[in-house]
PDB file of C-alpha atoms in Angstrom:
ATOM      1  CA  UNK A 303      23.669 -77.650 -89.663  1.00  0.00           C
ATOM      2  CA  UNK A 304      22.601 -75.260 -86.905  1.00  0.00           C
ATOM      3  CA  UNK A 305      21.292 -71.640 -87.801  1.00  0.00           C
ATOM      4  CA  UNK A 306      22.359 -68.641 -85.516  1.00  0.00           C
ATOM      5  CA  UNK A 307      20.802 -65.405 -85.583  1.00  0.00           C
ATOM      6  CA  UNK A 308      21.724 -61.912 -83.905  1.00  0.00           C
ATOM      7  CA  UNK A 309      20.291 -61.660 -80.243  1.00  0.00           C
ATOM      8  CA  UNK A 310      18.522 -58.692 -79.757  1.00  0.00           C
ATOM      9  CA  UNK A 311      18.427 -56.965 -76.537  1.00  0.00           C
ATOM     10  CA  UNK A 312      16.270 -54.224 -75.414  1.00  0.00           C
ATOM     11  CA  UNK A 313      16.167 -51.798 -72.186  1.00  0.00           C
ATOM     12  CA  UNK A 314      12.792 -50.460 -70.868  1.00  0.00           C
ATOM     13  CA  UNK A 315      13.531 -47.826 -68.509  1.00  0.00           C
ATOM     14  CA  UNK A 316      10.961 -47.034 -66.150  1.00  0.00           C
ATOM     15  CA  UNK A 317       9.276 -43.125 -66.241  1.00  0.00           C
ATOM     16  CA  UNK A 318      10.863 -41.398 -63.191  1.00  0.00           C
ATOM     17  CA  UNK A 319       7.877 -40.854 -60.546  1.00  0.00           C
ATOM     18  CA  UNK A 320       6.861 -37.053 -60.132  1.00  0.00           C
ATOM     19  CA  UNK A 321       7.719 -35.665 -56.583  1.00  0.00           C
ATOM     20  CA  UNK A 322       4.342 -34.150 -55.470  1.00  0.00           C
ATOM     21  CA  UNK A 323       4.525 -30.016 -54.328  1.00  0.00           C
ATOM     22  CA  UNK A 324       5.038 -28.983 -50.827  1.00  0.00           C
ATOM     23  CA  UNK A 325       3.912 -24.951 -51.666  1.00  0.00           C
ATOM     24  CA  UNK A 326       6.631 -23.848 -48.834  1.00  0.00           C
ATOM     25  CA  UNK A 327       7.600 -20.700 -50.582  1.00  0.00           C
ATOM     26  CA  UNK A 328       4.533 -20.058 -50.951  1.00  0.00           C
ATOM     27  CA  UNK A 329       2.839 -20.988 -47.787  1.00  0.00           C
ATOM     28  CA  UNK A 330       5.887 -18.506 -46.502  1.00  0.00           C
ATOM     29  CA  UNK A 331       4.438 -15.775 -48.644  1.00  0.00           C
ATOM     30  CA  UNK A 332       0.798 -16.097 -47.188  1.00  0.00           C
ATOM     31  CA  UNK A 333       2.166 -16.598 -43.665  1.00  0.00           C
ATOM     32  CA  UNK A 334       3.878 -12.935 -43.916  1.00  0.00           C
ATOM     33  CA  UNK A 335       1.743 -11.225 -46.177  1.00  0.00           C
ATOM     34  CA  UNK A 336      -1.988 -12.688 -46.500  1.00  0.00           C
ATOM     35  CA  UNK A 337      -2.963 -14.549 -43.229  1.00  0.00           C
ATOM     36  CA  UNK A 338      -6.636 -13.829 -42.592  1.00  0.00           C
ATOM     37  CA  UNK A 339      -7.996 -16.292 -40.313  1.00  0.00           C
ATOM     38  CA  UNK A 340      -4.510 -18.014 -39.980  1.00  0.00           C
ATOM     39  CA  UNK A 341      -4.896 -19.738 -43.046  1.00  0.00           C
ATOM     40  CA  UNK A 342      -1.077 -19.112 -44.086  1.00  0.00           C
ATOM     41  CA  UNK A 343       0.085 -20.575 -40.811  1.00  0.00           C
ATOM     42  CA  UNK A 344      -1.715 -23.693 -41.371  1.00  0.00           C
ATOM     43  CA  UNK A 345      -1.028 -23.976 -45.250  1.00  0.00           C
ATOM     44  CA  UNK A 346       3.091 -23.994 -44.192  1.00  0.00           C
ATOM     45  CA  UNK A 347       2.238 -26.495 -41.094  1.00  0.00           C
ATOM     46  CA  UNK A 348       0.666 -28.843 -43.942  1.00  0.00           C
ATOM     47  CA  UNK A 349       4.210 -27.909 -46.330  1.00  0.00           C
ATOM     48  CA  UNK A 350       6.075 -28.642 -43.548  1.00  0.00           C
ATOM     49  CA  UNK A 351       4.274 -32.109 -43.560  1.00  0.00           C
ATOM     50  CA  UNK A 352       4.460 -32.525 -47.278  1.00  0.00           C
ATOM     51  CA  UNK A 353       8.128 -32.029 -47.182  1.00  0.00           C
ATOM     52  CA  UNK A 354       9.323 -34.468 -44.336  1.00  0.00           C
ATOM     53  CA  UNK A 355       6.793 -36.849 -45.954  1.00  0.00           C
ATOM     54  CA  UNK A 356       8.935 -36.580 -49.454  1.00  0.00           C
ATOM     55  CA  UNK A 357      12.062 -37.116 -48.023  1.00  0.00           C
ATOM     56  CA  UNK A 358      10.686 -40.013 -46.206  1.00  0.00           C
ATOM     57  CA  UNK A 359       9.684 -41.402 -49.845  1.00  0.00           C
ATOM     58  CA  UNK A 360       6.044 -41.307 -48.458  1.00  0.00           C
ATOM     59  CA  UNK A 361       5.377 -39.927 -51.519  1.00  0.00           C
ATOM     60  CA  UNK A 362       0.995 -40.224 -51.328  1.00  0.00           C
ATOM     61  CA  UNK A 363       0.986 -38.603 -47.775  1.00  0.00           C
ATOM     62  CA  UNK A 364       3.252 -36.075 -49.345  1.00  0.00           C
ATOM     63  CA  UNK A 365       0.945 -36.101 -52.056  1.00  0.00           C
ATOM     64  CA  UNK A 366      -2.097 -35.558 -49.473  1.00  0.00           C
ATOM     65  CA  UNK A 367      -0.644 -33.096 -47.487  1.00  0.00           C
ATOM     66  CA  UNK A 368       0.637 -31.096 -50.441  1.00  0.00           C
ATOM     67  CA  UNK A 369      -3.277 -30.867 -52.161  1.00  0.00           C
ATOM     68  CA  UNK A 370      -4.069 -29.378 -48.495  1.00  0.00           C
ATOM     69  CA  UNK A 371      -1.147 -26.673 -48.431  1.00  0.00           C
ATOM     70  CA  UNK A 372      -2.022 -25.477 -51.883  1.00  0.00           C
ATOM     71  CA  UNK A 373      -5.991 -25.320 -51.566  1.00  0.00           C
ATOM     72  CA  UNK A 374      -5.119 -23.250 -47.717  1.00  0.00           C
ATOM     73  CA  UNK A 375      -2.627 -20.964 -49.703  1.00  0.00           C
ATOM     74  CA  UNK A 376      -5.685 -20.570 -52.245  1.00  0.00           C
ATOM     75  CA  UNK A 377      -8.436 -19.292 -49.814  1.00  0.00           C
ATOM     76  CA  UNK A 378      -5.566 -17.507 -47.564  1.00  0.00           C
ATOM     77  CA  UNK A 379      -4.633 -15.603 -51.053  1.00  0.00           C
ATOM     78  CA  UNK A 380      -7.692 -14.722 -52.011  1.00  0.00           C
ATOM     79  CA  UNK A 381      -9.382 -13.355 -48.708  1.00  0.00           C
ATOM     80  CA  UNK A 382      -6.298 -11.563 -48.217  1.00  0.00           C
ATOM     81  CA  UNK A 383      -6.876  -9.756 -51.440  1.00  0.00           C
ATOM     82  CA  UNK A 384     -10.529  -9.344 -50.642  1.00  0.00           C
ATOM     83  CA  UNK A 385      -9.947  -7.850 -47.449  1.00  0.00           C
ATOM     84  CA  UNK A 386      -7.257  -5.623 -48.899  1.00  0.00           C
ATOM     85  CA  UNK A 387      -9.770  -4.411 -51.333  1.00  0.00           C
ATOM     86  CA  UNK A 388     -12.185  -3.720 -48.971  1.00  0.00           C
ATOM     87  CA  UNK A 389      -9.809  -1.861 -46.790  1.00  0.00           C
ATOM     88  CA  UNK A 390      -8.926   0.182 -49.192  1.00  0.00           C
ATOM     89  CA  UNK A 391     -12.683   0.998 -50.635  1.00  0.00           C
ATOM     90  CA  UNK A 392     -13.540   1.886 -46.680  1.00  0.00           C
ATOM     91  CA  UNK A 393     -10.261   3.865 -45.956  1.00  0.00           C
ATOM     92  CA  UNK A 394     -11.177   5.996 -49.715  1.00  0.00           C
ATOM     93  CA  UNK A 395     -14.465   6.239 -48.589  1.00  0.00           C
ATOM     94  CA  UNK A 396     -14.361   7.694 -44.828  1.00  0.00           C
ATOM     95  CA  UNK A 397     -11.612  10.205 -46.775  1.00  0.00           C
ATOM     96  CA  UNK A 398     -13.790  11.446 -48.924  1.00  0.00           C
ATOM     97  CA  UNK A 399     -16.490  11.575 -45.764  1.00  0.00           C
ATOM     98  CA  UNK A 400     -14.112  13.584 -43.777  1.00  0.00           C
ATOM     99  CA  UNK A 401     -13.724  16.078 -46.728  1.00  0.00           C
ATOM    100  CA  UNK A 402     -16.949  17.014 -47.324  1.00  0.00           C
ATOM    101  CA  UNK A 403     -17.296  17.379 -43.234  1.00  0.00           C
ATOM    102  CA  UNK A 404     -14.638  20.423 -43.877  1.00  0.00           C
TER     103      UNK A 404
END
């Protein structure tokens, strides 16, 4: 006498792999709008880089070259906003100069 029992069957499905960031739009953004030193420029060269790595599935290069983009966009952001600041404290201040010249 032979004993059968049910076959069970399982499926592992592999997690899909995160695409790394390319920070295009916003490497745009900087390029336009905050691009002190040329930082903004460079940070959408590197996005540029990141992207035609991804879509040739070179996905640490990508990877690389996205980590770049987004710390450029960082400093390009943030000197921009400095600078604007300043610009503004300077421009308030010779106003207020020129007033009390009158």
């Amino acid at each position: 006498a032979t004993a059968f029992s049910p076959t069970i069957t399982t499926f592992v499905q592999p997690q899909p792999v995160p695409s790394p960031q390319d920070f295009v739009l916003w490497s745009f953004f900087n390029t336009m709008f905050c691009n002190p030193f040329c930082l903004g420029f460079i940070a959408l060269v590197f996005s540029i880089k990141a992207r035609d790595r991804k879509m040739d599935k070179d996905l640490a290069a990508a990877g690389v070259y996205g980590r770049v983009a987004k710390h450029l966009n960082i400093a390009a952001l943030c000197l921009g906003i400095v600078v604007t600041i300043v610009g503004i404290v300077l421009l308030v201040m010779y106003s207020n100069l020129q007033a009390g010249r009158n």
